[in-house]
PDB file of C-alpha atoms in Angstrom:
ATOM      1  CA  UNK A   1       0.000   0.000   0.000  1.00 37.00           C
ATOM      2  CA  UNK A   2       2.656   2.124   1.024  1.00 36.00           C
ATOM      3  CA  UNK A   3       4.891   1.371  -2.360  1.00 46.00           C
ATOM      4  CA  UNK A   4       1.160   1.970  -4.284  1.00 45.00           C
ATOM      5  CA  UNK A   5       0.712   5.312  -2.635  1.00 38.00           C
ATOM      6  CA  UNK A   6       4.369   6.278  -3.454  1.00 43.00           C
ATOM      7  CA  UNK A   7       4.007   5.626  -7.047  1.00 48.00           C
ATOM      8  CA  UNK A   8       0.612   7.818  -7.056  1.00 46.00           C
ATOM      9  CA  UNK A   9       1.980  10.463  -5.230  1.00 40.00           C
ATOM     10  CA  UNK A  10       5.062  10.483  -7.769  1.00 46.00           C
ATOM     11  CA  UNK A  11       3.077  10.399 -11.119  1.00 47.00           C
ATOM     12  CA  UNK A  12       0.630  13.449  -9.919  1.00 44.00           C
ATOM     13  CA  UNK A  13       3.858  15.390  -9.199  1.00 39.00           C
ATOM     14  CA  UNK A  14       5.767  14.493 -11.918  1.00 43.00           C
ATOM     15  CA  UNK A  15       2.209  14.730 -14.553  1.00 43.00           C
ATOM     16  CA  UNK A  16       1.177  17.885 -13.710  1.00 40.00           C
ATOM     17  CA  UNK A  17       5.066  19.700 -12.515  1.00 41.00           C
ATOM     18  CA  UNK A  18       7.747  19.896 -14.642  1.00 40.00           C
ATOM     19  CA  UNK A  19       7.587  17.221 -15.985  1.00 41.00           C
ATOM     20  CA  UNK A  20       4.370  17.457 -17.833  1.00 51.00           C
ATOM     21  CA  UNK A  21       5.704  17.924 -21.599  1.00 87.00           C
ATOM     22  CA  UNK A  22       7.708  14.945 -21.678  1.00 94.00           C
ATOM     23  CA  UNK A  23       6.496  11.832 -23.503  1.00 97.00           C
ATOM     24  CA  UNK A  24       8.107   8.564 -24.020  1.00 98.00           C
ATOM     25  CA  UNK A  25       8.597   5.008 -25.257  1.00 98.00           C
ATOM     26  CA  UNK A  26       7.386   2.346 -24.003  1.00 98.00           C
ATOM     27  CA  UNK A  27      10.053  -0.936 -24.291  1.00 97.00           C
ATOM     28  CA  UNK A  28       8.702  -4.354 -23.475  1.00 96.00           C
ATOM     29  CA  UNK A  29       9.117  -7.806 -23.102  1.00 95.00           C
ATOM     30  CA  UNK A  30       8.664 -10.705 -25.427  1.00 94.00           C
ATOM     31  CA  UNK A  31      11.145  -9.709 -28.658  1.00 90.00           C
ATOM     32  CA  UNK A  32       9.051  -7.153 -30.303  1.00 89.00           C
ATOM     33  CA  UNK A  33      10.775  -4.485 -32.252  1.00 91.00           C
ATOM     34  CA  UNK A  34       9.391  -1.972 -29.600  1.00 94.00           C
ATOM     35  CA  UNK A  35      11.947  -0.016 -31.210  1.00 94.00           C
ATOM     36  CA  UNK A  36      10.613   0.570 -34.751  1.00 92.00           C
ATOM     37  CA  UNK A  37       9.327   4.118 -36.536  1.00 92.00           C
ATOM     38  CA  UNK A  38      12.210   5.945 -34.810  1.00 94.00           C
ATOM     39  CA  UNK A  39      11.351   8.799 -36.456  1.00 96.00           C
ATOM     40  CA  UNK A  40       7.545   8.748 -35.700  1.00 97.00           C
ATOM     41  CA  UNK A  41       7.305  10.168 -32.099  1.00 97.00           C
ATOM     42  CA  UNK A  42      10.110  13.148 -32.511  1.00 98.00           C
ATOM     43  CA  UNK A  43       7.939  14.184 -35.868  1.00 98.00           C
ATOM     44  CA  UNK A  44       4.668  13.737 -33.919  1.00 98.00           C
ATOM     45  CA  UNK A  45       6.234  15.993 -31.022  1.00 98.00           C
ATOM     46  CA  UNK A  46       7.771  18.664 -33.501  1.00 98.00           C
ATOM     47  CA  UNK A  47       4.310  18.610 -35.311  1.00 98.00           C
ATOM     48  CA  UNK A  48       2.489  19.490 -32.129  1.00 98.00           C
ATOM     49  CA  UNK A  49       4.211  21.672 -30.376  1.00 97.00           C
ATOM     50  CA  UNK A  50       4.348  23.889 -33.722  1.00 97.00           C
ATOM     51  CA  UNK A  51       0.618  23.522 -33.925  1.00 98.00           C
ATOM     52  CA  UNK A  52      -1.225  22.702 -30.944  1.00 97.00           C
ATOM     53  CA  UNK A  53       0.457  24.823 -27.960  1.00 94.00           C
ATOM     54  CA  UNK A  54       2.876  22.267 -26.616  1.00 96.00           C
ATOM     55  CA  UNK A  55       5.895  22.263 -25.072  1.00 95.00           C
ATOM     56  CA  UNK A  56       6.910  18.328 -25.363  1.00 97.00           C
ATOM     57  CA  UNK A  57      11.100  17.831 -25.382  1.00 96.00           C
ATOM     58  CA  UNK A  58      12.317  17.154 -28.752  1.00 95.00           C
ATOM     59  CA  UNK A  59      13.785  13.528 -27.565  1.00 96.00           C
ATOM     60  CA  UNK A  60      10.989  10.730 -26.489  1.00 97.00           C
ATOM     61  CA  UNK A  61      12.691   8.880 -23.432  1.00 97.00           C
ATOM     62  CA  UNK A  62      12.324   5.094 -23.025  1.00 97.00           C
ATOM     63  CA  UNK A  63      10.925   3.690 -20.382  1.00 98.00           C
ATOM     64  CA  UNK A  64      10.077  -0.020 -19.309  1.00 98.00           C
ATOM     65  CA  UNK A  65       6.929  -1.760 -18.098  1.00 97.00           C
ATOM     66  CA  UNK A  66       8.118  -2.324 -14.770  1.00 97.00           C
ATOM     67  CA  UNK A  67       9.820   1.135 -14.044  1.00 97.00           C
ATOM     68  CA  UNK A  68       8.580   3.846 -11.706  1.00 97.00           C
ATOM     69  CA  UNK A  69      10.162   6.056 -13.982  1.00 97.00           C
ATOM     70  CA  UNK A  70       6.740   5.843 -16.204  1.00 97.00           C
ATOM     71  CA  UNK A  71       4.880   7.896 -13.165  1.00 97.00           C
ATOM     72  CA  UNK A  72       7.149  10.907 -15.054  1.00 94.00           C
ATOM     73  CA  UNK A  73       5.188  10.770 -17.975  1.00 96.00           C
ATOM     74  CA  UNK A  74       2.085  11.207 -19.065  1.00 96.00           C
ATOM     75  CA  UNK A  75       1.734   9.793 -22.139  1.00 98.00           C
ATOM     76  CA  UNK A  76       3.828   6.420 -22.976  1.00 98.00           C
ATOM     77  CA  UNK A  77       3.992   5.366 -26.889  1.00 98.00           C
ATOM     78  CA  UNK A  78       4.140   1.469 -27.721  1.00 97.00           C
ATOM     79  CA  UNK A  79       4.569   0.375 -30.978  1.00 96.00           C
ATOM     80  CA  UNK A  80       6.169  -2.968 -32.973  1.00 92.00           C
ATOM     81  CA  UNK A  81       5.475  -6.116 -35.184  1.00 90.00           C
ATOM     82  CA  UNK A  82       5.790  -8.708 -33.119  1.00 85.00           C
ATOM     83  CA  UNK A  83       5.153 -10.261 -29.720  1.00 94.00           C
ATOM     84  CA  UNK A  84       4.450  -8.306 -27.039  1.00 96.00           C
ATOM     85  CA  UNK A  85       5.063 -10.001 -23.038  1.00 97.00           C
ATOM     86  CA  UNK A  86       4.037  -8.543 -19.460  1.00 98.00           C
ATOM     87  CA  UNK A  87       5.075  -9.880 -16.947  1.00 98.00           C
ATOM     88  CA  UNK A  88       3.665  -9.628 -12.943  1.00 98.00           C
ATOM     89  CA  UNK A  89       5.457  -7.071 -12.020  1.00 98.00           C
ATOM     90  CA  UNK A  90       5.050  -5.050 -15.588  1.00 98.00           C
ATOM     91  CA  UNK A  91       1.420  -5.560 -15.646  1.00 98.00           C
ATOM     92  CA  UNK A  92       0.560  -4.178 -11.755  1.00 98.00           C
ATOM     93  CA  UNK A  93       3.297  -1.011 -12.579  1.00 98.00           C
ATOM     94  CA  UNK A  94       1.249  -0.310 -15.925  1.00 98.00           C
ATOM     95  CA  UNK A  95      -2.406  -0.595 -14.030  1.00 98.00           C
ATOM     96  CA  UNK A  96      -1.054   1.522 -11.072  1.00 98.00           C
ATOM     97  CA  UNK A  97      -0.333   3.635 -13.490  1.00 98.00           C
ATOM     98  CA  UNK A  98      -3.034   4.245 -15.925  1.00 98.00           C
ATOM     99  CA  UNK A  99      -5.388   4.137 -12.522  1.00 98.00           C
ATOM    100  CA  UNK A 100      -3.569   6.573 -11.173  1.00 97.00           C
ATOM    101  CA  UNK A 101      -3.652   9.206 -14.556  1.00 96.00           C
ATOM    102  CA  UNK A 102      -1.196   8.017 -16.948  1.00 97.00           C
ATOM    103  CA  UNK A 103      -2.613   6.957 -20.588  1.00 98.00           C
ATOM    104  CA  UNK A 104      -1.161   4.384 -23.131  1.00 98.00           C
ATOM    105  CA  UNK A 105      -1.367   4.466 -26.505  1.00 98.00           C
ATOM    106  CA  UNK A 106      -0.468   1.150 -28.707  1.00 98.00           C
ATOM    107  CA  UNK A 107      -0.131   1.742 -32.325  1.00 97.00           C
ATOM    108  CA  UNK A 108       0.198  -1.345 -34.282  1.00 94.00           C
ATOM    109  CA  UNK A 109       2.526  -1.258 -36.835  1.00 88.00           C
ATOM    110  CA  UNK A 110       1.396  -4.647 -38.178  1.00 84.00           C
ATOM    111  CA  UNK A 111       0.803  -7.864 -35.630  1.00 84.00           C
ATOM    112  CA  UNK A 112       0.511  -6.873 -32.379  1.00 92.00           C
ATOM    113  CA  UNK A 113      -3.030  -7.586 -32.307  1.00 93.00           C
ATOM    114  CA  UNK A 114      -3.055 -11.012 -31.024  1.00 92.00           C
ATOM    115  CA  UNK A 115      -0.324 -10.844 -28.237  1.00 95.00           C
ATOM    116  CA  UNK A 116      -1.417  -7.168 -27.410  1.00 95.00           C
ATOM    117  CA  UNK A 117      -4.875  -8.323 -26.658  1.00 96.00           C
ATOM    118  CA  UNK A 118      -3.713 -11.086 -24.521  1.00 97.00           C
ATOM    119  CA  UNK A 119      -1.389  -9.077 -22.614  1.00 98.00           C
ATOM    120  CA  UNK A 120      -3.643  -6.460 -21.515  1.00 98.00           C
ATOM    121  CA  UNK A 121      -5.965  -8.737 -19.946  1.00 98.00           C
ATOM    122  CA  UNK A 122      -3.214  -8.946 -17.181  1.00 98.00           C
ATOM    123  CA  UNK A 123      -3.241  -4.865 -16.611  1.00 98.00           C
ATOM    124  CA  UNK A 124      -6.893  -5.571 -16.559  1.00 98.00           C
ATOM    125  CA  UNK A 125      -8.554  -8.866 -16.339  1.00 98.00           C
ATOM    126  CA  UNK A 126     -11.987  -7.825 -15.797  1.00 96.00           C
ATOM    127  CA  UNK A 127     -12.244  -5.320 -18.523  1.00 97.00           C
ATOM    128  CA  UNK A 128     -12.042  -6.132 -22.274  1.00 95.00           C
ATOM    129  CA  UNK A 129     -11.039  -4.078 -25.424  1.00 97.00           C
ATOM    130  CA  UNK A 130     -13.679  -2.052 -26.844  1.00 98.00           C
ATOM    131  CA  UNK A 131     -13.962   0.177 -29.718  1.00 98.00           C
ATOM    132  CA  UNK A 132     -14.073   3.765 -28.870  1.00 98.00           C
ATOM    133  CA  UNK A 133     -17.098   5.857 -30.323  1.00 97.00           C
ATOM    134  CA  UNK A 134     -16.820   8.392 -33.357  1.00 97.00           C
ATOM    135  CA  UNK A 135     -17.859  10.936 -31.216  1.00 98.00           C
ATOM    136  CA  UNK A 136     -15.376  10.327 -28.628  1.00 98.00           C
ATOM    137  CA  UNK A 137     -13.601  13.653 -27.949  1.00 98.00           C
ATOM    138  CA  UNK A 138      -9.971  11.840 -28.695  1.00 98.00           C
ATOM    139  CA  UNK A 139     -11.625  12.640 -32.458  1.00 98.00           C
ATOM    140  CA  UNK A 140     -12.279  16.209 -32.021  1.00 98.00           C
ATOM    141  CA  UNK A 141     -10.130  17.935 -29.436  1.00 98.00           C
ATOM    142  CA  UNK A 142      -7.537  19.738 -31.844  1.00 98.00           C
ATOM    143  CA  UNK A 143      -8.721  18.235 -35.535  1.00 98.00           C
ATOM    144  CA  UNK A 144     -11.859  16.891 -36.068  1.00 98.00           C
ATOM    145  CA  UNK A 145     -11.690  13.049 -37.644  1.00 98.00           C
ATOM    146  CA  UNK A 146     -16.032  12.972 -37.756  1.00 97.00           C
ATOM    147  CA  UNK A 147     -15.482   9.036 -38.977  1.00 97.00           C
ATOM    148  CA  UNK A 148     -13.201   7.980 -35.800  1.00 98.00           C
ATOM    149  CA  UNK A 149      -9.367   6.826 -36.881  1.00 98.00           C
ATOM    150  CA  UNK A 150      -8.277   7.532 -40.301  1.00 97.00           C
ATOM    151  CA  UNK A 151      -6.623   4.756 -42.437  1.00 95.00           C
ATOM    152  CA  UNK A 152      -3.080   5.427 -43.113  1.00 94.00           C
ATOM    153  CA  UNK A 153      -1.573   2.103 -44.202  1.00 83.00           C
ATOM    154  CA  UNK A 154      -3.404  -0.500 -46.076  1.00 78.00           C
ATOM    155  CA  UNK A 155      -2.099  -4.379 -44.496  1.00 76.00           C
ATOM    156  CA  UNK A 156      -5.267  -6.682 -44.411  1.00 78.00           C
ATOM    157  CA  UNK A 157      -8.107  -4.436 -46.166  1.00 78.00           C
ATOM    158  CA  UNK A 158      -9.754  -3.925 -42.673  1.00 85.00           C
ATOM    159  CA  UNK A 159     -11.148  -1.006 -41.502  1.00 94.00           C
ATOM    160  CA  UNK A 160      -9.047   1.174 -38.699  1.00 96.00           C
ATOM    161  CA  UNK A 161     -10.275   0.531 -35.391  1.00 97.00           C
ATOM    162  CA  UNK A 162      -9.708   2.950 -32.325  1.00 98.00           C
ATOM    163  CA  UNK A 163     -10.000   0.218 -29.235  1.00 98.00           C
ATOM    164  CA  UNK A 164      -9.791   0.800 -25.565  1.00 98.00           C
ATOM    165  CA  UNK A 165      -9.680   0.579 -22.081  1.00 98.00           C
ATOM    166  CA  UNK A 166     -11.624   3.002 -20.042  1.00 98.00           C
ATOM    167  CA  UNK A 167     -11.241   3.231 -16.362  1.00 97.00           C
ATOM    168  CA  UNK A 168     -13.798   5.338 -14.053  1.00 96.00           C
ATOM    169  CA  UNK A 169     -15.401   6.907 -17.495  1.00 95.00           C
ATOM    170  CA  UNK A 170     -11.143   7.999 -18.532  1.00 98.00           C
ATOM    171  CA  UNK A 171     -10.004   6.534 -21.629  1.00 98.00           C
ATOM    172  CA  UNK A 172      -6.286   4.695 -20.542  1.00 98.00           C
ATOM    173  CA  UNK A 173      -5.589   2.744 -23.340  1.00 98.00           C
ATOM    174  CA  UNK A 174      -6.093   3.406 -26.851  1.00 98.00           C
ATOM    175  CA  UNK A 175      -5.187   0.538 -29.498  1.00 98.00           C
ATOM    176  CA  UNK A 176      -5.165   1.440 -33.013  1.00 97.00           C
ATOM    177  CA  UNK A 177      -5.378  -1.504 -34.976  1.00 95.00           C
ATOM    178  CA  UNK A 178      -5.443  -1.132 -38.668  1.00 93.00           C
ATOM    179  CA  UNK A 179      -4.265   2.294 -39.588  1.00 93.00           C
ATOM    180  CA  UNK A 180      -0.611   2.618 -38.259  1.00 92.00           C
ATOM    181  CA  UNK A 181      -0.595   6.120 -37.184  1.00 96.00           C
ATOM    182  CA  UNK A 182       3.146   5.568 -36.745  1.00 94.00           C
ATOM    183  CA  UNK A 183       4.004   4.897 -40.409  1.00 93.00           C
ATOM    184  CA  UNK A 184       2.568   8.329 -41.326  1.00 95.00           C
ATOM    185  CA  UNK A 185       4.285  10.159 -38.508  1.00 97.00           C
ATOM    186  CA  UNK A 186       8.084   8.764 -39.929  1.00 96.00           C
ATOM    187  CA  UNK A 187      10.310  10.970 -42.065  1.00 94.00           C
ATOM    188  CA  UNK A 188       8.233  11.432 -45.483  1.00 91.00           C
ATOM    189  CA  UNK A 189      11.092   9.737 -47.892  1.00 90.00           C
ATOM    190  CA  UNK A 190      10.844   6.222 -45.442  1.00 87.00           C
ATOM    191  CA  UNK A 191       7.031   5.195 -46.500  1.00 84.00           C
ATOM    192  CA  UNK A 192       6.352   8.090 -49.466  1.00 85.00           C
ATOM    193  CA  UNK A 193       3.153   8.944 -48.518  1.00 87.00           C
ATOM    194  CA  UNK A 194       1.157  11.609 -49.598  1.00 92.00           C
ATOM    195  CA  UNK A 195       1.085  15.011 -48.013  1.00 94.00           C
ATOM    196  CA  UNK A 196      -2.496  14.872 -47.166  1.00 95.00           C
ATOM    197  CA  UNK A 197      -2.016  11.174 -45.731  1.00 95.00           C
ATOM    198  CA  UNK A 198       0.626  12.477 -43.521  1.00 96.00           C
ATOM    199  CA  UNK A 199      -1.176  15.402 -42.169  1.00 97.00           C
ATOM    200  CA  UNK A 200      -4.366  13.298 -40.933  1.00 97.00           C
ATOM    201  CA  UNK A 201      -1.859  10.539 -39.474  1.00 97.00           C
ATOM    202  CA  UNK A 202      -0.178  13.575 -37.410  1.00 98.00           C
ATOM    203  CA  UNK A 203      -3.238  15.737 -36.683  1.00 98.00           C
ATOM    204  CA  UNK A 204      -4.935  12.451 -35.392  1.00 98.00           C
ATOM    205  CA  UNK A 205      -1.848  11.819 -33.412  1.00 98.00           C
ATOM    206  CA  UNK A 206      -2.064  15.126 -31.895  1.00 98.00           C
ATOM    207  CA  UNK A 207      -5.398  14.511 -30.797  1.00 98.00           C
ATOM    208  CA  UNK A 208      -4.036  11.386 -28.932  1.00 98.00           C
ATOM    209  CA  UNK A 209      -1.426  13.712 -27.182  1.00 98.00           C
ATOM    210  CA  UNK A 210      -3.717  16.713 -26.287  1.00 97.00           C
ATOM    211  CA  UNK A 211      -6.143  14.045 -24.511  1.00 98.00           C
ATOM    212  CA  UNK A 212      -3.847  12.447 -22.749  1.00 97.00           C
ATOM    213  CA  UNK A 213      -2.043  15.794 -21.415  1.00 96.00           C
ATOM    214  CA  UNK A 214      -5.884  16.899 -20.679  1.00 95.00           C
ATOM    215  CA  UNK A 215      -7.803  14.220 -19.255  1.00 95.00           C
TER     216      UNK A 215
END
């Protein structure tokens, strides 16, 4: 209890001090390439703080699941291809934190799906994935997205899903399965998209930032 009350103490300080504009990287377990898109996140920050008021530090930091150093941030990034592992002690740091105000997002940069679905049951074994509503404020707090989570990258011909975990009404977690965000955020000359398909992958992305930093 003691350790628990610690940890909440430490991320309310930390999320809402000095620390407030700093984001980072979540590294895991399992063999993933948590490590992929290395240029997504610094773009993502550079795009935001240029155009939605921010003050983020130009270098994510990385940060694993079992840390305390997560409590400094308020908004961890997870990304990768392949399999994803928690362990006991990652899972109860990750819960204590997104209880106690952090937020998660999980892009999928191609199959994740499957272990990611699996692992989250241990940060929260009574609550399941759901998709999160078009009208969800996550789509309309800096840009408006009236259709929910763009498509960026065609892999299966699925739609893009926006799935989460909400805790006490909050959205923690947000999945996004089937659009990879991350791919649009890179340096233009890695994937050659489009100009217009990298502006809705970062303008979406800085809705995921503002609503973490806000809610």
């Amino acid at each position: 209890m003691k350790q628990k009350f610690f940890l909440v103490f430490a991320f309310s300080f930390f999320a809402f001090g000095v620390f407030a504009q700093e984001v980072a990287i979540l590294k895991y377990r399992g063999g993933g390439d948590w490590y992929s898109n290395p240029t997504a996140l610094p773009n993502l920050i550079e795009f935001c703080n240029e155009n939605i008021n921010t003050k983020i530090k130009a270098k994510p930091q990385t940060v694993e699941a079992n840390s305390v150093d997560i409590f400094q941030f308020p908004f961890l990034h997870m990304t990768g291809h392949g399999n994803v592992f928690f362990n006991d002690d990652d899972a109860r740091n990750l819960r204590d934190y997104l209880t106690s105000g952090g937020f998660l997002h999980i892009d999928d940069n191609y199959g994740m799906q499957s272990y990611i679905v699996k692992e989250l049951k241990k940060v929260f074994p009574n609550t399941d994935l759901v998709e999160v509503p078009a009208n969800h404020k996550i789509f309309n707090i800096a840009y408006d997205f009236p259709q929910g989570l763009p498509k960026i990258h065609e892999h299966d011909g699925k739609r893009p899903q926006a799935l989460g975990i909400f805790y006490e009404s909050r959205l923690v977690v947000l999945f996004t399965f089937e659009s990879d965000l991350g791919d649009g955020w890179e340096d233009p000359e890695i994937h050659n998209d489009p100009d217009d398909v990298r502006e809705k992958a970062l303008k979406m992305g800085a809705n995921i930032i503002k609503y973490a930093f806000e809610n």
